[in-house]
Tab-separated table of C-alpha atoms and ligand atoms in Angstrom:
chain	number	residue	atom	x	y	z
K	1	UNK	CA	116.298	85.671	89.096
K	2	UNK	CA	116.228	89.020	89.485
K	3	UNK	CA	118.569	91.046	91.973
K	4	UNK	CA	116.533	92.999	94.410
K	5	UNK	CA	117.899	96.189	95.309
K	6	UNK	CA	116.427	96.344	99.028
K	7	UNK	CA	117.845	92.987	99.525
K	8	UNK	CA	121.557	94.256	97.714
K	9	UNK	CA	120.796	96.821	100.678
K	10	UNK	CA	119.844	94.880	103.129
K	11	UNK	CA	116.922	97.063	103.939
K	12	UNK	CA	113.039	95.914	103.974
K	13	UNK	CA	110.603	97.852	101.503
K	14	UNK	CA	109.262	99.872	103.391
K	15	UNK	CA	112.576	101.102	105.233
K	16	UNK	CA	112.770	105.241	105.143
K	17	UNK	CA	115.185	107.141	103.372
K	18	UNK	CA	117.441	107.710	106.610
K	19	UNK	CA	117.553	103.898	107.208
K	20	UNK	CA	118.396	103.038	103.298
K	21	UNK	CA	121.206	105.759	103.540
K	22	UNK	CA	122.599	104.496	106.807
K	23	UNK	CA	123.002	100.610	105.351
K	24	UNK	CA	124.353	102.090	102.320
K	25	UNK	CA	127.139	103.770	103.678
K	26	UNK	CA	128.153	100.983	106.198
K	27	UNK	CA	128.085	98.470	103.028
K	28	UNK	CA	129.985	100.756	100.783
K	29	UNK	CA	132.421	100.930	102.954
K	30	UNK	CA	132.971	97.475	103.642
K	31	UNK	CA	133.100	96.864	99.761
K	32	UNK	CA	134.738	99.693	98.391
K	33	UNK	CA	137.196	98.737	96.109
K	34	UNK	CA	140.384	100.577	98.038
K	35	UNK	CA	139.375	98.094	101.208
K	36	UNK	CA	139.075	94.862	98.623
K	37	UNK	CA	141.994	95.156	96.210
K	38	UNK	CA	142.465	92.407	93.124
K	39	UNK	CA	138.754	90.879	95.264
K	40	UNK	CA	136.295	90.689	92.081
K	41	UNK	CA	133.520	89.687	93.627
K	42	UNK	CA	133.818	92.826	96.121
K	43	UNK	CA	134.284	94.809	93.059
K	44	UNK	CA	131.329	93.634	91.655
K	45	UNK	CA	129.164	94.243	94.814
K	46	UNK	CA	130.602	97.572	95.388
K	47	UNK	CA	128.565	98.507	91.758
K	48	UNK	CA	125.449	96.464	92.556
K	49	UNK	CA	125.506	98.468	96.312
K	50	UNK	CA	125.842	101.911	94.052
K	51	UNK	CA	123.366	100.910	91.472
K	52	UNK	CA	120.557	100.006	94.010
K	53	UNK	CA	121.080	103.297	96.477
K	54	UNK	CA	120.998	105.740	93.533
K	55	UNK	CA	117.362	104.155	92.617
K	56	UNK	CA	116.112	103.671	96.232
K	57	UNK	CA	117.268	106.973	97.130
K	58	UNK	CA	115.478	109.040	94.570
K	59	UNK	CA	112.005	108.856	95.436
K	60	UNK	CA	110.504	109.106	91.341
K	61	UNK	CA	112.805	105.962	90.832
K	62	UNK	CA	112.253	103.908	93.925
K	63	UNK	CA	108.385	104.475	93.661
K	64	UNK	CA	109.039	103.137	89.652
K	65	UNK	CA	110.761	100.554	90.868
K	66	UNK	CA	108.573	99.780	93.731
K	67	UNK	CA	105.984	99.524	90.844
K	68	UNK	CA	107.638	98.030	88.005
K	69	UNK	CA	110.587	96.428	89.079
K	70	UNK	CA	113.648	97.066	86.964
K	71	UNK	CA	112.345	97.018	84.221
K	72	UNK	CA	110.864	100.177	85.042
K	73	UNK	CA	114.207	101.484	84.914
K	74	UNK	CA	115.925	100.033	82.517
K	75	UNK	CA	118.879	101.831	80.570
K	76	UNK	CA	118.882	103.975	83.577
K	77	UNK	CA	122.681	104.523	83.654
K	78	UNK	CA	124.520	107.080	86.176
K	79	UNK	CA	123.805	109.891	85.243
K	80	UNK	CA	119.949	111.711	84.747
K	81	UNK	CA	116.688	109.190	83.574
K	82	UNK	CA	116.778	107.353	80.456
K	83	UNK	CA	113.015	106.699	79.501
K	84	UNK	CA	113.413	106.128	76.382
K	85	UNK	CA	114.962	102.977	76.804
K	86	UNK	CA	111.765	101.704	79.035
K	87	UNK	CA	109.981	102.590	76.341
K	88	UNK	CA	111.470	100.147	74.369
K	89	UNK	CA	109.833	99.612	71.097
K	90	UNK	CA	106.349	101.486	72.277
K	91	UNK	CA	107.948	104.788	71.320
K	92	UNK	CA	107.454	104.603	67.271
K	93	UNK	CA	104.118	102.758	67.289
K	94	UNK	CA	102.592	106.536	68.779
K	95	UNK	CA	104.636	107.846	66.037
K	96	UNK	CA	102.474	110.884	63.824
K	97	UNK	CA	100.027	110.950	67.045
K	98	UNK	CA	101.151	113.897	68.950
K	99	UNK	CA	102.673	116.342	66.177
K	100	UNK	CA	106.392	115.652	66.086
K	101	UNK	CA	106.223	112.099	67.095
K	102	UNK	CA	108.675	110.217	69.225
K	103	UNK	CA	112.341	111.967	69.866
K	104	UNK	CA	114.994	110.672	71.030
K	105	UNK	CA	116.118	114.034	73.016
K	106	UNK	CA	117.739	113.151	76.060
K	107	UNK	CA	118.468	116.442	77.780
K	108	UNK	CA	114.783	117.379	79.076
K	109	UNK	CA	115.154	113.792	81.704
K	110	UNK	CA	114.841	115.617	84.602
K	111	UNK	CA	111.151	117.460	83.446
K	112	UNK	CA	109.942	114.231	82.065
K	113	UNK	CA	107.311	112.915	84.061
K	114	UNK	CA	105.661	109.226	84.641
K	115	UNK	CA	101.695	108.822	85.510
K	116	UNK	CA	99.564	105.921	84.552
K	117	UNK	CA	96.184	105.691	82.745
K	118	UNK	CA	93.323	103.738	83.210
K	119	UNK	CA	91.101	102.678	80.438
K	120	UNK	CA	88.504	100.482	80.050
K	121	UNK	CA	88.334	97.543	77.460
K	122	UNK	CA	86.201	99.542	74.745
K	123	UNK	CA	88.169	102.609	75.169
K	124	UNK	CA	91.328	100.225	74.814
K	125	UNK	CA	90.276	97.950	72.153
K	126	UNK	CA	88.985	100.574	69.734
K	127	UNK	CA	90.748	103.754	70.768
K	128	UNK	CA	89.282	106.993	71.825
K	129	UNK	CA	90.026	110.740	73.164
K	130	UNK	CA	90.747	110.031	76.738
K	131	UNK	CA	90.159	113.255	79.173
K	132	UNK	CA	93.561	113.092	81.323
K	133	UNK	CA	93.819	115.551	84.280
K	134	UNK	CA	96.982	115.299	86.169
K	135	UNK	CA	99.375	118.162	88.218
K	136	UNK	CA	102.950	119.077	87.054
K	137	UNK	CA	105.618	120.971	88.431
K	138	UNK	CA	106.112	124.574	88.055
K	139	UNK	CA	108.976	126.287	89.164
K	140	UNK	CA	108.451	128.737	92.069
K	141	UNK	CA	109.082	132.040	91.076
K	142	UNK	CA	109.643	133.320	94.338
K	143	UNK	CA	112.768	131.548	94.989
K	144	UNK	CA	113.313	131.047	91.387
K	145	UNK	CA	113.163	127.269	92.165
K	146	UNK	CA	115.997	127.102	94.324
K	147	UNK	CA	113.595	126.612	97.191
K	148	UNK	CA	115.137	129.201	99.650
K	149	UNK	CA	113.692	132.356	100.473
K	150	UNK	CA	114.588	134.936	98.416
K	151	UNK	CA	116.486	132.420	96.290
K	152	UNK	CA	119.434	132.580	98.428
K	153	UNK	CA	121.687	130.057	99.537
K	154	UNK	CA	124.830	129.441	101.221
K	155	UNK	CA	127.825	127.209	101.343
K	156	UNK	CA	127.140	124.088	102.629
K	157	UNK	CA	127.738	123.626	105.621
K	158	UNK	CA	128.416	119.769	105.969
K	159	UNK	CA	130.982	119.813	103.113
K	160	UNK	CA	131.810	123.583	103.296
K	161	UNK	CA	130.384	124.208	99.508
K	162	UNK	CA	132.738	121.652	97.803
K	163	UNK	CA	129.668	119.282	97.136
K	164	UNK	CA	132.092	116.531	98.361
K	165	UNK	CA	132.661	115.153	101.909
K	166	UNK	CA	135.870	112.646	102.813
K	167	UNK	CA	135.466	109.614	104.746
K	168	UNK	CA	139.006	108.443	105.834
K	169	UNK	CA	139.816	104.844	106.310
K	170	UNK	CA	143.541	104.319	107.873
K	171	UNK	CA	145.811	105.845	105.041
K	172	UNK	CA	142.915	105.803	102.584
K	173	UNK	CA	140.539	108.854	102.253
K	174	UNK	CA	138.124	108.623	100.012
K	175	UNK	CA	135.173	111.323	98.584
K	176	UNK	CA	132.094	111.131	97.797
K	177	UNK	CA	129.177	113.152	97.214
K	178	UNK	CA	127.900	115.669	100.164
K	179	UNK	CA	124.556	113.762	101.377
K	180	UNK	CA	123.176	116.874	102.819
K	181	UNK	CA	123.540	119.066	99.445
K	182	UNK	CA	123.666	116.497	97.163
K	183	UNK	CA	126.684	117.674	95.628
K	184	UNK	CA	125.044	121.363	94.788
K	185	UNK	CA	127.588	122.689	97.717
K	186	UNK	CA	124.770	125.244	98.782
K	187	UNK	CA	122.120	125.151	101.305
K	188	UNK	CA	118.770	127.179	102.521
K	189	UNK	CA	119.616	130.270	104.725
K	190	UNK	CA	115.941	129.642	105.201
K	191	UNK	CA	112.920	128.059	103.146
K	192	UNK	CA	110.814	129.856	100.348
K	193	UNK	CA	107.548	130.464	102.117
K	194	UNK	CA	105.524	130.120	98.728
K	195	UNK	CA	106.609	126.671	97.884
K	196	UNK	CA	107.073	125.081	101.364
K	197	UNK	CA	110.889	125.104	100.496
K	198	UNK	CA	110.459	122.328	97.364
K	199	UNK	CA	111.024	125.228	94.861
K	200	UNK	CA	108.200	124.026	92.963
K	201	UNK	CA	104.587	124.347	93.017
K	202	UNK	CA	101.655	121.522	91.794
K	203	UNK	CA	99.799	123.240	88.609
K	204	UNK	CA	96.778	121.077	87.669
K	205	UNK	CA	95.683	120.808	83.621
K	206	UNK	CA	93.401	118.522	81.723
K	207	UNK	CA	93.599	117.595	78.127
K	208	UNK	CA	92.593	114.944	75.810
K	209	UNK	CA	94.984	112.176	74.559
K	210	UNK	CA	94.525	110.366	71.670
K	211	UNK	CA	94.205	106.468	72.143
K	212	UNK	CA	95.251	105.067	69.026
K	213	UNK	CA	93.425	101.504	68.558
K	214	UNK	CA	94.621	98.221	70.262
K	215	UNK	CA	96.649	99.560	72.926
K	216	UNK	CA	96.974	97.209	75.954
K	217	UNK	CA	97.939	96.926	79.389
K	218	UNK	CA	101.573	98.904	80.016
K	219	UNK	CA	101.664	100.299	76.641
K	220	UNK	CA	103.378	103.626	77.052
K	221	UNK	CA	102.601	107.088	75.388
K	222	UNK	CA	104.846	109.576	75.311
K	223	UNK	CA	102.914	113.345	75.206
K	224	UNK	CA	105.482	115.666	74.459
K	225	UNK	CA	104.982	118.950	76.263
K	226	UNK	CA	103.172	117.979	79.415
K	227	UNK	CA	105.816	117.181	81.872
K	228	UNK	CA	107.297	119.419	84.561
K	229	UNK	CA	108.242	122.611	83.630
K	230	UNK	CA	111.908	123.806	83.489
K	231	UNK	CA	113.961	127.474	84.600
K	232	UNK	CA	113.598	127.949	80.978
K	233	UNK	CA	109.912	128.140	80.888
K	234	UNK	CA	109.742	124.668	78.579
K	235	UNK	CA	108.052	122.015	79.341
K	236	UNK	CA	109.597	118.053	79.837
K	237	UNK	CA	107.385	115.040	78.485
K	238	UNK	CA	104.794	113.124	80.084
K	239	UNK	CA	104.653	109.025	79.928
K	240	UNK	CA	101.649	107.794	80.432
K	241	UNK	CA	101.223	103.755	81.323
K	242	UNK	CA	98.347	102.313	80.300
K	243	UNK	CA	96.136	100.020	82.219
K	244	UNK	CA	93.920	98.375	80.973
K	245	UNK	CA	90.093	96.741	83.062
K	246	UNK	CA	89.032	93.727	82.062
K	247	UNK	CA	85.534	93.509	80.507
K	248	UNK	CA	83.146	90.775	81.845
K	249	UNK	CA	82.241	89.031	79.013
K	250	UNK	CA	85.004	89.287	76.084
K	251	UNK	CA	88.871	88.029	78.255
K	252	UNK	CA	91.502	89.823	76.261
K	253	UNK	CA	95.056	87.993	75.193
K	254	UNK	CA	96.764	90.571	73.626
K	255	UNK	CA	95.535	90.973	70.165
K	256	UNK	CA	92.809	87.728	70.215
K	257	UNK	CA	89.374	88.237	72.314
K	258	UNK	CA	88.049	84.872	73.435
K	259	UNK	CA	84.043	84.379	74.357
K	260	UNK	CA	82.647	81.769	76.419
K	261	UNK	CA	79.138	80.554	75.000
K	262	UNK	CA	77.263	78.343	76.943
K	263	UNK	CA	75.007	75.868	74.328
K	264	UNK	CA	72.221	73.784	75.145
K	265	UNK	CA	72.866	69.895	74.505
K	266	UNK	CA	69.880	69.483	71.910
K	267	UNK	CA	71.248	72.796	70.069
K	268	UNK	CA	74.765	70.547	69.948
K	269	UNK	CA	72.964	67.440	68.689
K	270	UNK	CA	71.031	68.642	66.313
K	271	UNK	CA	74.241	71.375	64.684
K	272	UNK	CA	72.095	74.362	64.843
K	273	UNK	CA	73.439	77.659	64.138
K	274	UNK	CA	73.270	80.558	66.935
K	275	UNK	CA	74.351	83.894	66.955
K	276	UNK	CA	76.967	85.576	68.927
K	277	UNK	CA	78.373	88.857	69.923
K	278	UNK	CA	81.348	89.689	67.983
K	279	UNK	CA	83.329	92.704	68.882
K	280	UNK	CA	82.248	95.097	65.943
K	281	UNK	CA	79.183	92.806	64.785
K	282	UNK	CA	77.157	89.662	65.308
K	283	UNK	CA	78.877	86.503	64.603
K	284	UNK	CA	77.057	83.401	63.088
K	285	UNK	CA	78.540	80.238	64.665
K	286	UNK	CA	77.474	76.677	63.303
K	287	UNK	CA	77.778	74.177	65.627
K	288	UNK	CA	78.851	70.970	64.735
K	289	UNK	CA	77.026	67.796	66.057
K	290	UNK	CA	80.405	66.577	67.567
K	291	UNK	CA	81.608	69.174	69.165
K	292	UNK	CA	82.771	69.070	72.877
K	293	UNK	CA	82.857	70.464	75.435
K	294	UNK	CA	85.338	73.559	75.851
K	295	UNK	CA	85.568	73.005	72.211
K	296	UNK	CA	86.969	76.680	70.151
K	297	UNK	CA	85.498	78.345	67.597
K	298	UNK	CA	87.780	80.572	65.634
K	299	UNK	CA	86.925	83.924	63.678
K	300	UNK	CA	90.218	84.817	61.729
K	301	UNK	CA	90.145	89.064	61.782
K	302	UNK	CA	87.647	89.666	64.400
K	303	UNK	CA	89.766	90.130	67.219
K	304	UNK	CA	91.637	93.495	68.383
K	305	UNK	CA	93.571	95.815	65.993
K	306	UNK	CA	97.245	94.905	66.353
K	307	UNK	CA	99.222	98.127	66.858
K	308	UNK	CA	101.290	99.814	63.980
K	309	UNK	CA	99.418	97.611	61.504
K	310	UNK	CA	96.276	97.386	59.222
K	311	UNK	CA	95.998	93.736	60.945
K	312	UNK	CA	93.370	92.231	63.770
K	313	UNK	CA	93.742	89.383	65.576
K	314	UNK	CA	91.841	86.271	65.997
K	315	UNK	CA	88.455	85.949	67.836
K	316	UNK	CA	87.728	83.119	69.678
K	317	UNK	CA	84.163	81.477	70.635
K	318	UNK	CA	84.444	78.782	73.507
K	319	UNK	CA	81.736	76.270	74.027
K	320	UNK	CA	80.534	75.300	77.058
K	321	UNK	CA	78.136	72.539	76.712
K	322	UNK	CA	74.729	72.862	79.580
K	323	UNK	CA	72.757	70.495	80.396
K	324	UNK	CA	68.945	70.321	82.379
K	325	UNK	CA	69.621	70.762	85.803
K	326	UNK	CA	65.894	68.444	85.849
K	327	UNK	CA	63.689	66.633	84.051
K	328	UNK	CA	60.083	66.508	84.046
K	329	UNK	CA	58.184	63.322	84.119
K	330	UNK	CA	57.059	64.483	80.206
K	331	UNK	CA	61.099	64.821	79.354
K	332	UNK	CA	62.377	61.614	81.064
K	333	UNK	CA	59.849	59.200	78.842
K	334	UNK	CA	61.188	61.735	75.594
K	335	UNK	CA	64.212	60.753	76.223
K	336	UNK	CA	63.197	57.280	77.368
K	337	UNK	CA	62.141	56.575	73.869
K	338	UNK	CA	64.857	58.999	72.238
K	339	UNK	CA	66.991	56.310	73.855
K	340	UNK	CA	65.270	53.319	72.497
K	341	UNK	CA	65.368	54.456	69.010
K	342	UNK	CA	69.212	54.413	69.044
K	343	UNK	CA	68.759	50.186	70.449
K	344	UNK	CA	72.723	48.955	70.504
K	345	UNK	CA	74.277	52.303	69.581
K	346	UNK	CA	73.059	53.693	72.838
K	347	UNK	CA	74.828	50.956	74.734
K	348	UNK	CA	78.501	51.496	73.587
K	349	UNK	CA	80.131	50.905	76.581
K	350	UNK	CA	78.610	47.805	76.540
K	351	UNK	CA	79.579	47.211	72.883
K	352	UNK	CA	82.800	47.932	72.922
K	353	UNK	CA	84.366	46.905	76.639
K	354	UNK	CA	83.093	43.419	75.571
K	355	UNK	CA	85.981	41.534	75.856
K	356	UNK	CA	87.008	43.400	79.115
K	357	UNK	CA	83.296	42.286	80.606
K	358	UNK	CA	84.683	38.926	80.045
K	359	UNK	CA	88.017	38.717	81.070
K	360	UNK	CA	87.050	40.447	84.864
K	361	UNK	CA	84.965	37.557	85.179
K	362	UNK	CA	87.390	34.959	84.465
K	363	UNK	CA	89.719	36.726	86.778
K	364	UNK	CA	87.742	36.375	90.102
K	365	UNK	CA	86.147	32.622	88.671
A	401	LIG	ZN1	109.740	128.918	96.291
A	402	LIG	ZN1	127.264	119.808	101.050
């Protein structure tokens, strides 16, 4: 089971930033090592109480985690935001699709940028040149980012600009970082008009990304270039999450499509043929005289394009079997006689419980 980090917090999900803080302290505290010496377990908590207040403090990772659970951050370590290890193996398969392909450049983190992308199934299953428009950060000029007016700050005054602020416990004092600076040691003299005091401003852009074929639901693309924008003037990436709508007719399993056909009974009996819609082109699909009901049909190839290969996957037709919901007068003496025709075989229930008749009658002689 996975640990969850408002419960490692004892918070609830939708408990504010103030309230996470506040827990976090009084359970850090009561597991810090220096209070618990040679006490594993405490050791051990004291991490898992560190690990879950750096995500649920930082509003970009708690909403990722909120979203997609840790696995939305994993190989997040201390320090920065390591996408490339949520990524995983999606990185190379958009390889050659936006210029210099997938890097593994770590020092841009902070610029990179998360936002997700719906698609339908078509656009999905056979790629396409999606219009994306989405806002990024720019840095305020005005302030120079720094999100004071004027771009000036002063010493902190919580932790007096070392970045650090002591709690003592009896002969122990311990540091840690200044909650009110974050560690920067500086503070506002008084907020940048122009960007509300965030030191950034929302710049909006639209371009078109290139969906390669057969990507699915949570696929990620990487589109270097597009994320927030640094002092520097460059630009961080942007990671885009697919998601993918379901069509109504054709259900998606990764790379296989499956169909359901409804058939007609008489079409069953007699093995006719029928045509179906395929994904790129009409199928022909002989039915069988014994087929069943729910019974799959299998069309090796036809399915979706399996990424980072010249491969397709399988497309599958499943029968449903209807019958007449009535019968006319004309219908019921067809089948009357249809019946006849077939004398003992249409009895086989008859023909072969036999023995079974017989022995229920003995029983209750
Ligand atoms: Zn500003
Ligand atoms: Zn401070």
């Amino acid at each position: 089971m996975e640990i969850d980090y408002y419960e490692v917090l004892e918070v609830t999900r939708t408990s504010d930033k103030e309230s996470i803080k506040k827990s976090y302290r009084k359970l850090a505290l009561k597991y810090h090592p220096d209070r618990n010496p040679n006490n594993k377990e405490a050791e051990e908590r004291f991490k898992l109480i560190n690990e879950a207040y750096e995500v649920l403090s930082d509003d970009d990772k708690r909403s990722l985690y909120d979203r997609y659970g840790k696995q939305g951050l994993q190989g997040n370590s201390s320090a920065g935001f390591d996408f490339d290890d949520i990524l995983g193996g999606f990185g190379s398969i958009f390889e050659g699709f936006f210029g210099q392909g997938f890097s593994r450049n770590k020092q841009s983190n902070s610029l990179d940028s998360l936002q997700e992308l719906t698609l339908n199934f078509k656009e999905a299953v056979f790629g396409c040149n999606k219009k994306f428009t989405h806002s990024y950060k720019v840095i305020c000029n005005a302030c120079n980012a720094t999100g004071a007016k004027d771009g000036k700050l002063s010493a902190c005054t919580e932790c007096g600009g070392s970045g650090k602020t002591y709690i003592r416990q009896g002969f122990m004092t311990f540091a840690q970082t200044c909650a009110k600076c974050g560690g920067s040691g500086k503070q506002k003299v008084e907020s940048c008009a122009a960007c509300k005091g965030k030191g950034y401003k929302l710049k909006e852009e639209s371009f078109e990304v290139p969906i390669p074929e057969g990507v699915d639901n949570g696929n990620k693309l990487r589109i270097q270039g597009r994320g927030s924008e640094g002092l520097n003037g460059q630009r961080g990436d942007l990671f885009l999450v697919l998601q993918v709508q379901d069509d109504e007719n054709f259900v998606r399993d990764g790379e296989n499509v499956y169909i359901e056909v409804p058939v007609f009974f008489t079409a069953i009996l007699l093995g006719q043929s029928i045509t179906i819609p395929g994904l790129r082109r009409e199928l022909e699909l002989k039915i069988p005289p014994n087929t069943k009901d729910g019974a799959q049909f299998v069309f090796e190839n036809e399915g979706v394009k399996i990424l980072n290969s010249k491969s397709y996957g399988k497309f599958v037709a499943q029968i449903t079997i209807i019958y007449p919901k009535k019968l006319t007068n004309e219908q019921k003496d067809l089948l009357t006689k249809l019946n006849e025709s077939f004398g003992l075989e249409s009895t086989p229930h008859l023909n072969t419980l036999e023995q079974c008749f017989k022995k229920i009658k003995s029983w209750f002689k």
